[in-house]
PDB file of C-alpha atoms in Angstrom:
ATOM      1  CA  MET A  27      28.229  -5.269  25.538  1.00 37.00           C
ATOM      2  CA  ALA A  28      26.327  -4.284  22.421  1.00 41.00           C
ATOM      3  CA  GLN A  29      25.868  -0.596  21.774  1.00 42.00           C
ATOM      4  CA  LYS A  30      22.277   0.564  21.808  1.00 44.00           C
ATOM      5  CA  PHE A  31      21.446   2.487  18.634  1.00 52.00           C
ATOM      6  CA  GLU A  32      18.908   5.302  18.942  1.00 66.00           C
ATOM      7  CA  ARG A  33      17.017   5.522  15.661  1.00 73.00           C
ATOM      8  CA  ASN A  34      15.280   8.690  14.482  1.00 83.00           C
ATOM      9  CA  GLN A  35      11.812   7.273  13.778  1.00 79.00           C
ATOM     10  CA  GLU A  36      10.684  10.353  11.845  1.00 85.00           C
ATOM     11  CA  ALA A  37      13.468   9.774   9.308  1.00 90.00           C
ATOM     12  CA  THR A  38      13.185   5.969   9.148  1.00 91.00           C
ATOM     13  CA  VAL A  39      11.329   3.752   6.691  1.00 90.00           C
ATOM     14  CA  TYR A  40      10.142   0.207   7.311  1.00 87.00           C
ATOM     15  CA  ILE A  41      10.944  -2.141   4.424  1.00 91.00           C
ATOM     16  CA  GLY A  42       8.931  -5.347   4.128  1.00 87.00           C
ATOM     17  CA  ASN A  43       8.501  -8.308   1.776  1.00 88.00           C
ATOM     18  CA  LEU A  44      12.255  -8.631   1.207  1.00 91.00           C
ATOM     19  CA  ASP A  45      13.786 -11.588  -0.586  1.00 91.00           C
ATOM     20  CA  ASP A  46      16.210 -13.726   1.413  1.00 89.00           C
ATOM     21  CA  ARG A  47      19.047 -12.633  -0.873  1.00 91.00           C
ATOM     22  CA  VAL A  48      18.685  -8.943  -0.027  1.00 92.00           C
ATOM     23  CA  THR A  49      21.548  -7.666   2.135  1.00 92.00           C
ATOM     24  CA  ASP A  50      22.167  -4.550   4.210  1.00 93.00           C
ATOM     25  CA  GLU A  51      24.663  -3.381   1.591  1.00 94.00           C
ATOM     26  CA  LEU A  52      22.172  -3.758  -1.262  1.00 94.00           C
ATOM     27  CA  VAL A  53      19.493  -1.795   0.601  1.00 94.00           C
ATOM     28  CA  TRP A  54      22.054   0.920   1.407  1.00 95.00           C
ATOM     29  CA  GLU A  55      23.126   1.221  -2.240  1.00 94.00           C
ATOM     30  CA  LEU A  56      19.488   1.457  -3.327  1.00 94.00           C
ATOM     31  CA  MET A  57      18.322   3.967  -0.710  1.00 95.00           C
ATOM     32  CA  VAL A  58      21.342   6.264  -0.932  1.00 94.00           C
ATOM     33  CA  GLN A  59      20.081   7.203  -4.399  1.00 94.00           C
ATOM     34  CA  VAL A  60      17.107   8.839  -2.644  1.00 92.00           C
ATOM     35  CA  GLY A  61      19.104  10.708  -0.014  1.00 93.00           C
ATOM     36  CA  PRO A  62      21.921  10.442   2.542  1.00 95.00           C
ATOM     37  CA  VAL A  63      21.563   7.241   4.603  1.00 95.00           C
ATOM     38  CA  VAL A  64      22.509   7.026   8.280  1.00 94.00           C
ATOM     39  CA  ASN A  65      21.866   3.376   8.988  1.00 92.00           C
ATOM     40  CA  VAL A  66      20.397   0.189   7.498  1.00 93.00           C
ATOM     41  CA  HIS A  67      19.332  -2.755   9.637  1.00 89.00           C
ATOM     42  CA  LEU A  68      17.880  -6.061   8.403  1.00 89.00           C
ATOM     43  CA  PRO A  69      17.102  -8.290  11.433  1.00 84.00           C
ATOM     44  CA  LYS A  70      18.388 -11.872  11.145  1.00 82.00           C
ATOM     45  CA  ASP A  71      17.472 -15.114  12.819  1.00 76.00           C
ATOM     46  CA  ARG A  72      19.735 -15.634  15.845  1.00 74.00           C
ATOM     47  CA  ILE A  73      20.444 -19.246  15.010  1.00 79.00           C
ATOM     48  CA  THR A  74      20.460 -19.513  11.207  1.00 79.00           C
ATOM     49  CA  GLN A  75      21.440 -15.866  10.542  1.00 78.00           C
ATOM     50  CA  SER A  76      18.927 -15.884   7.678  1.00 81.00           C
ATOM     51  CA  SER A  77      16.946 -12.785   6.778  1.00 80.00           C
ATOM     52  CA  GLN A  78      13.551 -12.305   8.417  1.00 82.00           C
ATOM     53  CA  GLY A  79      12.172 -10.547   5.343  1.00 86.00           C
ATOM     54  CA  TYR A  80      12.043  -6.975   6.644  1.00 86.00           C
ATOM     55  CA  GLY A  81      14.281  -4.142   7.759  1.00 88.00           C
ATOM     56  CA  PHE A  82      14.728  -0.447   8.470  1.00 90.00           C
ATOM     57  CA  CYS A  83      16.569   2.374   6.738  1.00 93.00           C
ATOM     58  CA  GLU A  84      17.259   5.670   8.484  1.00 93.00           C
ATOM     59  CA  PHE A  85      17.868   8.808   6.434  1.00 94.00           C
ATOM     60  CA  GLN A  86      19.436  12.063   7.552  1.00 93.00           C
ATOM     61  CA  SER A  87      16.169  13.954   7.151  1.00 93.00           C
ATOM     62  CA  ALA A  88      12.447  13.281   7.360  1.00 91.00           C
ATOM     63  CA  GLU A  89      12.055  14.815   3.892  1.00 93.00           C
ATOM     64  CA  ASP A  90      14.303  12.147   2.351  1.00 93.00           C
ATOM     65  CA  CYS A  91      12.336   9.530   4.268  1.00 92.00           C
ATOM     66  CA  ASP A  92       9.031  10.763   2.838  1.00 90.00           C
ATOM     67  CA  TYR A  93      10.514  10.847  -0.662  1.00 92.00           C
ATOM     68  CA  ALA A  94      11.742   7.262  -0.308  1.00 93.00           C
ATOM     69  CA  VAL A  95       8.214   6.100   0.507  1.00 89.00           C
ATOM     70  CA  LYS A  96       6.903   7.779  -2.634  1.00 88.00           C
ATOM     71  CA  VAL A  97       9.484   6.499  -5.108  1.00 91.00           C
ATOM     72  CA  MET A  98      10.673   3.183  -3.663  1.00 91.00           C
ATOM     73  CA  ASN A  99       7.480   1.529  -2.474  1.00 88.00           C
ATOM     74  CA  MET A 100       6.656  -1.528  -4.630  1.00 87.00           C
ATOM     75  CA  VAL A 101      10.014  -1.413  -6.436  1.00 89.00           C
ATOM     76  CA  LYS A 102      11.052  -5.029  -7.047  1.00 89.00           C
ATOM     77  CA  LEU A 103      14.179  -6.655  -5.652  1.00 90.00           C
ATOM     78  CA  TYR A 104      14.783 -10.191  -6.904  1.00 90.00           C
ATOM     79  CA  GLY A 105      11.247 -10.219  -8.298  1.00 87.00           C
ATOM     80  CA  LYS A 106       9.516  -9.236  -5.037  1.00 89.00           C
ATOM     81  CA  PRO A 107       7.945  -5.769  -4.586  1.00 90.00           C
ATOM     82  CA  MET A 108       9.221  -4.020  -1.473  1.00 90.00           C
ATOM     83  CA  ARG A 109       6.600  -2.633   0.893  1.00 87.00           C
ATOM     84  CA  ILE A 110       7.870   0.638   2.290  1.00 89.00           C
ATOM     85  CA  ASN A 111       6.151   2.742   4.929  1.00 84.00           C
ATOM     86  CA  LYS A 112       7.311   5.470   7.245  1.00 81.00           C
ATOM     87  CA  SER A 113       8.310   3.731  10.454  1.00 68.00           C
ATOM     88  CA  SER A 114       6.904   6.411  12.770  1.00 56.00           C
ATOM     89  CA  THR A 115       3.334   6.028  11.478  1.00 51.00           C
ATOM     90  CA  ASP A 116       3.270   2.393  10.369  1.00 45.00           C
ATOM     91  CA  ARG A 117       2.155   0.891  13.677  1.00 44.00           C
ATOM     92  CA  ARG A 118      -0.180   3.729  14.653  1.00 44.00           C
ATOM     93  CA  THR A 119      -2.366   3.642  11.546  1.00 49.00           C
ATOM     94  CA  GLN A 120      -5.679   1.955  12.255  1.00 59.00           C
ATOM     95  CA  ASP A 121      -7.344  -0.538   9.950  1.00 68.00           C
ATOM     96  CA  VAL A 122     -10.922   0.741   9.738  1.00 79.00           C
ATOM     97  CA  GLY A 123     -12.127  -1.767   7.140  1.00 82.00           C
ATOM     98  CA  ALA A 124     -11.795   0.440   4.046  1.00 88.00           C
ATOM     99  CA  LYS A 125     -10.667  -2.513   1.938  1.00 92.00           C
ATOM    100  CA  LEU A 126     -11.155  -2.695  -1.810  1.00 95.00           C
ATOM    101  CA  PHE A 127     -11.253  -5.550  -4.294  1.00 95.00           C
ATOM    102  CA  ILE A 128      -9.737  -4.845  -7.724  1.00 96.00           C
ATOM    103  CA  GLY A 129     -10.836  -7.293 -10.410  1.00 96.00           C
ATOM    104  CA  ASN A 130     -10.260  -8.010 -14.109  1.00 96.00           C
ATOM    105  CA  LEU A 131      -6.573  -7.074 -13.928  1.00 96.00           C
ATOM    106  CA  ASP A 132      -4.414  -7.336 -17.008  1.00 95.00           C
ATOM    107  CA  VAL A 133      -1.397  -9.624 -16.583  1.00 93.00           C
ATOM    108  CA  GLN A 134       0.876  -6.630 -17.211  1.00 92.00           C
ATOM    109  CA  VAL A 135      -0.375  -4.833 -14.092  1.00 93.00           C
ATOM    110  CA  ASP A 136       1.993  -5.167 -11.135  1.00 89.00           C
ATOM    111  CA  GLU A 137       2.014  -3.917  -7.545  1.00 88.00           C
ATOM    112  CA  LYS A 138       3.960  -0.779  -8.416  1.00 85.00           C
ATOM    113  CA  LEU A 139       1.405   0.324 -11.012  1.00 89.00           C
ATOM    114  CA  LEU A 140      -1.448  -0.299  -8.569  1.00 91.00           C
ATOM    115  CA  TYR A 141       0.335   1.647  -5.847  1.00 86.00           C
ATOM    116  CA  ASP A 142       0.965   4.612  -8.136  1.00 85.00           C
ATOM    117  CA  THR A 143      -2.653   4.541  -9.326  1.00 90.00           C
ATOM    118  CA  PHE A 144      -4.490   3.976  -6.045  1.00 90.00           C
ATOM    119  CA  GLY A 145      -2.046   5.864  -3.822  1.00 84.00           C
ATOM    120  CA  VAL A 146      -3.345   9.180  -5.160  1.00 83.00           C
ATOM    121  CA  PHE A 147      -6.522   8.949  -3.100  1.00 87.00           C
ATOM    122  CA  GLY A 148      -5.154   8.659   0.421  1.00 84.00           C
ATOM    123  CA  GLN A 149      -2.996   6.861   2.933  1.00 81.00           C
ATOM    124  CA  MET A 150      -2.894   3.077   2.658  1.00 82.00           C
ATOM    125  CA  VAL A 151      -2.827   0.738   5.639  1.00 81.00           C
ATOM    126  CA  GLN A 152      -2.288  -2.210   3.310  1.00 80.00           C
ATOM    127  CA  PRO A 153      -0.409  -1.655   0.033  1.00 80.00           C
ATOM    128  CA  PRO A 154      -1.774  -3.327  -3.125  1.00 88.00           C
ATOM    129  CA  LYS A 155      -1.533  -7.103  -2.987  1.00 89.00           C
ATOM    130  CA  ILE A 156      -2.004  -9.035  -6.215  1.00 92.00           C
ATOM    131  CA  ALA A 157      -3.164 -12.637  -5.853  1.00 92.00           C
ATOM    132  CA  ARG A 158      -0.510 -14.780  -7.502  1.00 90.00           C
ATOM    133  CA  ASP A 159      -0.029 -18.434  -8.354  1.00 89.00           C
ATOM    134  CA  ALA A 160       2.181 -20.102  -5.756  1.00 85.00           C
ATOM    135  CA  LEU A 161       4.312 -21.886  -8.358  1.00 87.00           C
ATOM    136  CA  SER A 162       4.547 -19.539 -11.344  1.00 87.00           C
ATOM    137  CA  ASN A 163       4.040 -16.246  -9.454  1.00 84.00           C
ATOM    138  CA  SER A 164       1.730 -15.158 -12.293  1.00 90.00           C
ATOM    139  CA  SER A 165      -1.189 -12.867 -11.522  1.00 93.00           C
ATOM    140  CA  LYS A 166      -4.614 -14.404 -10.919  1.00 94.00           C
ATOM    141  CA  GLY A 167      -6.275 -11.255 -12.212  1.00 95.00           C
ATOM    142  CA  PHE A 168      -7.356  -9.615  -8.967  1.00 96.00           C
ATOM    143  CA  ALA A 169      -5.886  -7.681  -6.062  1.00 95.00           C
ATOM    144  CA  PHE A 170      -6.705  -5.953  -2.785  1.00 94.00           C
ATOM    145  CA  VAL A 171      -5.833  -2.601  -1.240  1.00 93.00           C
ATOM    146  CA  GLY A 172      -6.714  -1.106   2.149  1.00 90.00           C
ATOM    147  CA  TYR A 173      -7.070   2.602   2.965  1.00 89.00           C
ATOM    148  CA  ALA A 174      -6.911   4.462   6.267  1.00 84.00           C
ATOM    149  CA  THR A 175     -10.250   6.179   5.577  1.00 87.00           C
ATOM    150  CA  PHE A 176     -13.505   5.363   3.825  1.00 91.00           C
ATOM    151  CA  GLU A 177     -13.362   8.739   2.097  1.00 91.00           C
ATOM    152  CA  ALA A 178     -10.217   7.640   0.278  1.00 90.00           C
ATOM    153  CA  ALA A 179     -11.742   4.271  -0.629  1.00 93.00           C
ATOM    154  CA  ASP A 180     -14.949   5.904  -1.888  1.00 93.00           C
ATOM    155  CA  ALA A 181     -12.935   8.307  -4.056  1.00 93.00           C
ATOM    156  CA  ALA A 182     -10.923   5.422  -5.539  1.00 93.00           C
ATOM    157  CA  ILE A 183     -14.094   3.507  -6.436  1.00 94.00           C
ATOM    158  CA  GLU A 184     -15.722   6.560  -8.001  1.00 93.00           C
ATOM    159  CA  ALA A 185     -12.693   7.431 -10.136  1.00 92.00           C
ATOM    160  CA  LEU A 186     -11.312   4.011 -11.079  1.00 94.00           C
ATOM    161  CA  ASN A 187     -14.181   1.547 -11.389  1.00 95.00           C
ATOM    162  CA  GLY A 188     -14.485   0.770 -15.101  1.00 94.00           C
ATOM    163  CA  GLN A 189     -11.265   2.582 -16.017  1.00 94.00           C
ATOM    164  CA  TYR A 190      -8.575   0.908 -18.080  1.00 93.00           C
ATOM    165  CA  LEU A 191      -5.325  -0.281 -16.496  1.00 92.00           C
ATOM    166  CA  ALA A 192      -3.010  -1.593 -19.193  1.00 90.00           C
ATOM    167  CA  ASN A 193      -5.445  -3.150 -21.693  1.00 90.00           C
ATOM    168  CA  LYS A 194      -8.461  -4.073 -19.548  1.00 94.00           C
ATOM    169  CA  PRO A 195     -11.149  -2.145 -17.630  1.00 95.00           C
ATOM    170  CA  VAL A 196     -10.879  -2.923 -13.922  1.00 96.00           C
ATOM    171  CA  THR A 197     -13.697  -3.415 -11.448  1.00 96.00           C
ATOM    172  CA  VAL A 198     -13.218  -1.670  -8.102  1.00 96.00           C
ATOM    173  CA  ASN A 199     -15.522  -2.276  -5.171  1.00 95.00           C
ATOM    174  CA  TYR A 200     -15.424  -2.953  -1.452  1.00 94.00           C
ATOM    175  CA  SER A 201     -14.172  -6.464  -0.781  1.00 92.00           C
ATOM    176  CA  PHE A 202     -16.250  -9.120   0.943  1.00 90.00           C
ATOM    177  CA  LYS A 203     -15.648  -9.673   4.640  1.00 85.00           C
ATOM    178  CA  LYS A 204     -14.042 -12.941   5.613  1.00 80.00           C
ATOM    179  CA  ASP A 205     -16.381 -13.795   8.454  1.00 72.00           C
ATOM    180  CA  ALA A 206     -19.621 -12.310   7.104  1.00 65.00           C
ATOM    181  CA  ARG A 207     -21.199 -14.269   4.290  1.00 73.00           C
ATOM    182  CA  GLY A 208     -22.013 -12.023   1.348  1.00 76.00           C
ATOM    183  CA  GLU A 209     -21.365  -8.799   3.293  1.00 84.00           C
ATOM    184  CA  ARG A 210     -18.932  -6.247   1.935  1.00 87.00           C
ATOM    185  CA  HIS A 211     -16.724  -3.806   3.781  1.00 89.00           C
ATOM    186  CA  GLY A 212     -17.875  -0.191   3.776  1.00 85.00           C
ATOM    187  CA  SER A 213     -21.034  -0.754   5.811  1.00 84.00           C
ATOM    188  CA  ALA A 214     -22.683   1.976   7.867  1.00 86.00           C
ATOM    189  CA  ALA A 215     -21.518   0.269  11.062  1.00 83.00           C
ATOM    190  CA  GLU A 216     -17.883   0.248   9.947  1.00 84.00           C
ATOM    191  CA  ARG A 217     -18.089   3.883   8.925  1.00 86.00           C
ATOM    192  CA  LEU A 218     -19.545   4.866  12.302  1.00 85.00           C
ATOM    193  CA  LEU A 219     -16.754   3.077  14.152  1.00 82.00           C
ATOM    194  CA  ALA A 220     -14.171   4.726  11.907  1.00 75.00           C
ATOM    195  CA  ALA A 221     -15.647   8.175  12.570  1.00 78.00           C
ATOM    196  CA  GLN A 222     -15.500   7.577  16.320  1.00 74.00           C
ATOM    197  CA  ALA A 223     -11.898   6.392  16.084  1.00 69.00           C
ATOM    198  CA  GLN A 224     -10.916   9.483  14.091  1.00 65.00           C
ATOM    199  CA  LYS A 225     -12.175  11.725  16.886  1.00 66.00           C
ATOM    200  CA  ASN A 226      -9.544  10.180  19.158  1.00 59.00           C
ATOM    201  CA  MET A 227      -6.770  10.272  16.535  1.00 53.00           C
ATOM    202  CA  PRO A 228      -3.641  12.328  17.301  1.00 48.00           C
ATOM    203  CA  VAL A 229      -3.277  15.478  15.223  1.00 41.00           C
ATOM    204  CA  GLU A 230      -0.197  14.207  13.377  1.00 44.00           C
ATOM    205  CA  GLN A 231      -2.186  11.293  11.944  1.00 45.00           C
ATOM    206  CA  ILE A 232      -4.964  13.372  10.365  1.00 42.00           C
ATOM    207  CA  GLN A 233      -4.752  13.385   6.577  1.00 45.00           C
ATOM    208  CA  PRO A 234      -3.416  16.709   5.218  1.00 43.00           C
ATOM    209  CA  GLN A 235      -5.624  18.919   3.094  1.00 37.00           C
ATOM    210  CA  GLN A 236      -3.222  18.436   0.201  1.00 41.00           C
ATOM    211  CA  GLN A 237      -4.662  14.939  -0.229  1.00 45.00           C
ATOM    212  CA  GLN A 238      -8.039  16.393  -1.207  1.00 42.00           C
ATOM    213  CA  GLN A 239      -6.300  18.619  -3.735  1.00 40.00           C
ATOM    214  CA  GLN A 240      -4.599  15.554  -5.213  1.00 46.00           C
ATOM    215  CA  GLN A 241      -7.976  13.853  -5.552  1.00 45.00           C
ATOM    216  CA  GLN A 242      -9.495  16.864  -7.292  1.00 41.00           C
ATOM    217  CA  TYR A 243      -6.567  17.002  -9.705  1.00 43.00           C
ATOM    218  CA  TYR A 244      -6.979  13.322 -10.465  1.00 45.00           C
ATOM    219  CA  TYR A 245     -10.713  13.738 -11.128  1.00 43.00           C
ATOM    220  CA  GLN A 246      -9.928  16.459 -13.659  1.00 41.00           C
ATOM    221  CA  ALA A 247      -7.514  14.122 -15.404  1.00 45.00           C
ATOM    222  CA  GLN A 248     -10.171  11.390 -15.437  1.00 46.00           C
ATOM    223  CA  MET A 249     -12.586  13.700 -17.256  1.00 40.00           C
ATOM    224  CA  GLN A 250     -10.238  13.583 -20.226  1.00 42.00           C
ATOM    225  CA  HIS A 251     -10.568   9.783 -20.329  1.00 44.00           C
ATOM    226  CA  PRO A 252     -14.161   8.874 -19.359  1.00 46.00           C
ATOM    227  CA  PRO A 253     -15.108   5.273 -18.520  1.00 43.00           C
ATOM    228  CA  SER A 254     -15.898   2.831 -21.293  1.00 42.00           C
ATOM    229  CA  GLN A 255     -19.535   2.901 -22.386  1.00 41.00           C
ATOM    230  CA  THR A 256     -19.607  -0.829 -23.009  1.00 38.00           C
ATOM    231  CA  GLY A 257     -20.454  -1.446 -19.389  1.00 40.00           C
ATOM    232  CA  THR A 258     -18.809  -3.720 -16.829  1.00 40.00           C
ATOM    233  CA  MET A 259     -20.230  -6.459 -14.668  1.00 38.00           C
ATOM    234  CA  ASP A 260     -19.634  -6.711 -10.938  1.00 42.00           C
ATOM    235  CA  TYR A 261     -17.036  -9.307 -10.106  1.00 39.00           C
ATOM    236  CA  TYR A 262     -18.051 -11.354  -7.068  1.00 40.00           C
ATOM    237  CA  PRO A 263     -15.031 -13.187  -5.668  1.00 44.00           C
ATOM    238  CA  PRO A 264     -15.245 -16.686  -4.250  1.00 48.00           C
ATOM    239  CA  PRO A 265     -14.472 -17.199  -0.529  1.00 44.00           C
ATOM    240  CA  GLN A 266     -10.716 -17.437  -1.067  1.00 45.00           C
ATOM    241  CA  GLN A 267     -10.775 -13.899  -2.478  1.00 49.00           C
ATOM    242  CA  GLN A 268     -12.368 -12.350   0.596  1.00 57.00           C
ATOM    243  CA  TRP A 269     -10.346  -9.982   2.755  1.00 61.00           C
TER     244      TRP A 269
END
């Protein structure tokens, strides 16, 4: 009879987008550099025993878990950026529709750079996803990111639209909705629904006040590097770029 393992969810990270070649041992060796690891589990197909592309890593403390999310998210293993979230909050975070389109990306920009840049403004429900060619895996020059709140998305647009990432100024705006022709996310209706949902949100899910302090610090840094005065045009994605 298999032993049932009781995992400490507060000290566990979810790891997604894993390459098939990633093993439990490799994840352990990587995560132990962040802090003491208790357990690593990568679920496998019952028949083929092949990886299912995700897993869990439990640390000894919640502090090490939080640190792992900050430093390991979007780190590449076998060319694929890992998506790391805290397991205890991953499933409870609601998608309110605060989804952004990031256009005019330089080819040097990867998911890790986008995460470090956009993660300053608030909790993400969807980490940065760069559209890539299916064969060459090269960037198509645009990406998407989803926040837990419209306040975070608004702050990201205000601070980053027109700013340079690598060697090109990026365009940042709300993405178009998939099922609404020509309508972007961020509408008054979406914001009203999000506000109502937040009223029913458990206390532990409310964004800490430190996040606002991070935003203010970032704005001060932006003042030292104002947007380009050449002007940028809005980038309107075709249907396949809607989200």
